[in-house]
XYZ file of C-alpha atoms in Angstrom:
275
model
C -0.019 0.081 0.014
C 2.821 2.441 0.881
C 4.411 1.727 -2.488
C 1.128 2.232 -4.423
C 0.884 5.780 -2.443
C 4.385 6.601 -3.385
C 3.819 5.879 -7.063
C 0.458 7.807 -7.041
C 2.315 10.833 -5.399
C 5.171 10.659 -7.749
C 2.618 10.554 -10.690
C 0.772 13.479 -9.342
C 3.998 15.562 -8.940
C 5.253 14.674 -12.558
C 1.648 15.566 -13.831
C 1.779 19.056 -11.804
C 5.283 19.748 -13.355
C 4.069 18.923 -16.835
C 0.987 21.036 -16.497
C 3.055 23.978 -14.892
C 5.677 23.459 -17.733
C 2.893 23.705 -20.519
C 1.221 26.669 -18.821
C 4.437 28.734 -18.449
C 4.678 29.323 -22.167
C 1.272 30.600 -22.770
C 0.788 34.499 -23.519
C -1.342 34.775 -20.339
C 1.188 33.514 -18.278
C 4.109 35.695 -19.604
C 1.958 38.638 -19.296
C 0.777 37.902 -15.840
C 4.310 37.378 -14.707
C 5.406 40.601 -16.346
C 8.574 39.232 -17.368
C 9.584 37.378 -20.648
C 12.349 34.666 -20.111
C 14.343 34.575 -23.149
C 17.039 31.870 -24.097
C 19.988 33.536 -25.884
C 23.296 32.311 -27.126
C 26.114 34.743 -25.899
C 29.038 33.131 -27.906
C 27.787 33.894 -31.403
C 28.813 37.595 -32.402
C 27.364 39.799 -33.557
C 24.069 38.012 -32.962
C 24.767 37.253 -29.237
C 27.710 38.065 -27.168
C 28.583 39.116 -23.698
C 29.256 42.947 -23.541
C 31.809 44.821 -21.451
C 29.501 45.389 -18.908
C 28.963 41.591 -18.375
C 25.344 41.792 -19.809
C 24.417 40.149 -23.223
C 24.357 42.210 -26.232
C 23.862 41.921 -29.822
C 21.334 41.445 -32.642
C 19.517 38.893 -30.807
C 19.490 40.577 -27.477
C 18.168 43.937 -29.052
C 15.363 41.660 -30.932
C 14.514 40.265 -27.575
C 14.417 43.605 -25.790
C 12.224 45.089 -28.517
C 9.854 41.855 -28.240
C 9.445 42.329 -24.407
C 8.606 46.018 -24.927
C 5.966 45.108 -27.431
C 4.504 42.586 -25.121
C 4.753 45.110 -22.142
C 6.887 42.989 -20.175
C 10.522 43.092 -18.405
C 13.001 40.898 -19.871
C 15.309 38.170 -18.524
C 17.885 36.959 -20.958
C 18.927 33.381 -20.094
C 22.409 32.404 -21.817
C 22.048 29.124 -23.607
C 24.260 27.129 -25.908
C 23.782 25.667 -29.329
C 22.956 22.024 -27.822
C 21.103 22.962 -24.895
C 18.770 25.884 -26.301
C 15.849 23.624 -27.436
C 16.009 21.564 -24.298
C 15.960 24.742 -22.207
C 12.857 25.831 -23.942
C 11.000 22.404 -23.868
C 11.930 22.064 -20.156
C 10.289 25.387 -19.434
C 13.382 27.250 -18.222
C 12.923 29.917 -20.860
C 9.602 31.119 -22.270
C 11.070 31.711 -25.977
C 14.456 31.335 -27.790
C 15.942 34.255 -29.632
C 19.025 32.144 -30.086
C 20.015 32.458 -33.724
C 18.018 29.111 -34.334
C 18.014 28.422 -38.105
C 14.369 27.232 -39.037
C 14.824 23.372 -40.417
C 12.274 20.696 -40.955
C 14.054 18.701 -38.152
C 13.791 21.612 -35.511
C 10.171 22.199 -36.772
C 9.126 18.978 -35.265
C 10.274 19.804 -31.922
C 9.360 23.714 -31.632
C 7.078 26.041 -33.345
C 8.938 28.994 -35.136
C 7.863 32.678 -35.733
C 8.272 34.086 -39.093
C 12.036 35.005 -39.899
C 13.429 37.859 -37.983
C 17.258 37.341 -39.274
C 19.015 35.332 -41.785
C 22.353 34.147 -42.829
C 23.451 34.236 -46.622
C 26.405 32.563 -47.855
C 27.844 34.046 -50.973
C 30.954 34.351 -53.076
C 32.588 37.787 -52.312
C 35.588 39.394 -53.620
C 37.547 42.157 -55.360
C 35.127 44.539 -56.965
C 36.947 44.419 -60.340
C 36.512 40.810 -60.498
C 34.133 39.877 -63.234
C 32.194 37.035 -61.494
C 28.398 36.873 -61.307
C 27.696 33.107 -61.653
C 29.329 29.969 -60.767
C 30.648 29.339 -64.297
C 32.670 32.738 -63.880
C 34.897 30.929 -61.346
C 36.535 29.074 -64.149
C 40.387 29.691 -63.595
C 39.740 31.706 -60.354
C 41.019 30.972 -57.067
C 38.603 31.158 -54.156
C 39.299 30.765 -50.410
C 36.893 29.093 -48.182
C 37.021 27.792 -44.519
C 37.878 24.061 -44.479
C 34.705 21.729 -44.188
C 32.350 25.033 -43.716
C 29.032 25.591 -45.404
C 30.842 27.880 -47.899
C 33.322 25.058 -48.718
C 30.577 22.852 -49.594
C 28.712 25.535 -51.501
C 31.792 26.351 -53.598
C 33.009 22.984 -54.095
C 29.502 21.974 -55.472
C 29.339 24.886 -58.084
C 32.825 25.561 -59.077
C 34.101 24.410 -62.499
C 36.897 21.934 -62.627
C 39.597 24.409 -63.222
C 38.939 26.604 -60.266
C 41.422 26.582 -57.409
C 39.606 26.230 -53.953
C 42.152 27.266 -51.240
C 40.959 26.025 -47.778
C 41.935 27.954 -44.564
C 41.306 26.922 -40.870
C 38.979 29.698 -40.046
C 37.273 32.780 -41.063
C 40.049 35.043 -39.938
C 42.570 33.150 -42.350
C 40.231 33.353 -45.452
C 39.482 37.081 -44.834
C 43.239 37.729 -44.309
C 43.930 35.789 -47.599
C 41.408 38.022 -49.475
C 42.702 41.441 -47.716
C 46.289 40.583 -48.497
C 45.616 39.507 -52.130
C 46.626 35.928 -51.863
C 43.042 35.209 -53.310
C 40.581 37.443 -55.320
C 37.348 35.794 -54.063
C 36.209 33.817 -50.904
C 33.132 32.057 -49.792
C 31.747 33.853 -46.737
C 28.518 34.688 -44.863
C 26.707 38.096 -45.106
C 27.749 38.578 -41.383
C 31.522 38.236 -42.204
C 31.154 40.219 -45.299
C 29.853 43.171 -43.194
C 32.846 42.945 -41.012
C 35.030 43.096 -44.045
C 33.329 46.165 -45.460
C 34.061 47.891 -42.127
C 37.662 47.132 -42.286
C 38.098 47.914 -45.994
C 35.234 50.013 -47.160
C 34.482 50.001 -50.921
C 37.201 47.255 -52.010
C 34.907 44.131 -52.251
C 31.481 43.194 -53.149
C 29.022 40.171 -53.354
C 29.331 38.242 -56.632
C 26.543 35.728 -56.221
C 24.668 33.939 -53.508
C 25.291 30.169 -52.634
C 22.694 29.514 -50.070
C 20.572 31.149 -47.349
C 18.882 30.218 -44.204
C 16.434 32.238 -42.049
C 16.211 32.265 -38.165
C 13.218 32.266 -36.227
C 11.980 32.897 -32.668
C 10.921 29.499 -31.088
C 8.278 28.590 -28.689
C 6.923 25.416 -27.084
C 4.436 23.591 -29.410
C 1.002 24.582 -28.632
C 1.778 27.977 -27.303
C -0.203 29.423 -30.229
C -1.369 32.610 -28.731
C 2.090 33.608 -27.758
C 3.353 32.488 -31.176
C 0.783 34.610 -32.930
C 1.745 37.701 -30.700
C 5.389 37.184 -31.650
C 4.463 36.995 -35.434
C 2.612 40.298 -34.904
C 5.686 41.752 -33.384
C 8.092 40.632 -36.007
C 5.799 41.992 -38.774
C 5.381 45.338 -37.097
C 9.209 45.613 -36.394
C 9.724 44.828 -40.090
C 7.547 47.508 -41.131
C 8.355 50.359 -38.775
C 12.048 49.956 -39.253
C 12.876 48.405 -35.884
C 14.558 45.341 -37.495
C 16.421 47.284 -40.001
C 17.975 49.511 -37.222
C 19.011 46.307 -35.360
C 20.453 44.878 -38.419
C 22.305 48.128 -39.362
C 23.765 48.405 -35.876
C 24.942 44.753 -35.709
C 25.433 43.494 -39.329
C 25.948 47.025 -41.046
C 23.096 46.243 -43.629
C 19.251 46.370 -43.882
C 17.142 43.330 -43.525
C 17.422 41.161 -46.648
C 14.618 40.377 -48.905
C 14.917 36.753 -48.027
C 14.190 37.316 -44.435
C 11.656 40.160 -44.894
C 9.517 38.156 -47.221
C 9.926 34.687 -45.802
C 7.864 32.528 -43.693
C 8.457 29.919 -41.155
C 6.677 27.232 -43.394
C 8.487 28.174 -46.500
C 11.927 28.011 -44.535
C 11.317 24.585 -42.972
C 13.072 22.883 -46.035
C 16.331 21.457 -46.150
C 19.097 24.207 -46.308
C 22.846 24.331 -46.472
C 23.370 27.080 -43.726
C 22.806 26.272 -40.233
C 23.802 27.303 -36.769
């Protein structure tokens, strides 16, 4: 009898925890608490980083703060990592993820995504006087990439056989090779391209895109009212310039069209670029 009571008590406790977890992500609960708990990466600049004051900063931090303002709540940013960000959400430790989470079919089975608020584009980028606008133009060219990266895969897939692909250990090595003239072209993300433009304004430009992936704000499955409110926020922030302002500050560019015009449903298809 004692054993049965123990099992029953445990079952009730688990049930209560599960109910509490499901309830914690509803819009009503967030508004009642007056605090939005946001999971965010702090090791992925410029999207998320720890500032000199010891507080989270970056594209995602500003987006999360704007969302909290829209909801009329305070904000609590909870640092997460790439591997634990979805478990943090599903276990109720955070209400939403604004954590550079690329929308993929696999992730869409576990969480619900908002419409895109940011995106990463992989491109061929290089000296302005290089007459390159399509893959076949890489014939005879030398292109730098980070070894085993998305851009490595993208360039390798489309480059003609007589193109030379030079592989570097990291973005810094590939960028330095471009700046020093070791290679006239590199495969790179729009984030890194913006940093190059800051360091060497006017010397380089985008030649052609290789792939792109959008990022969405994630909620637990079933948090429909909260998700609807987040989508309302993203739409408003796109229209009133809030997202462009955030993008300009951290990426030195406006929101790209593939983000501005995208949807979570369209994005939940296989893509090359993930984080």
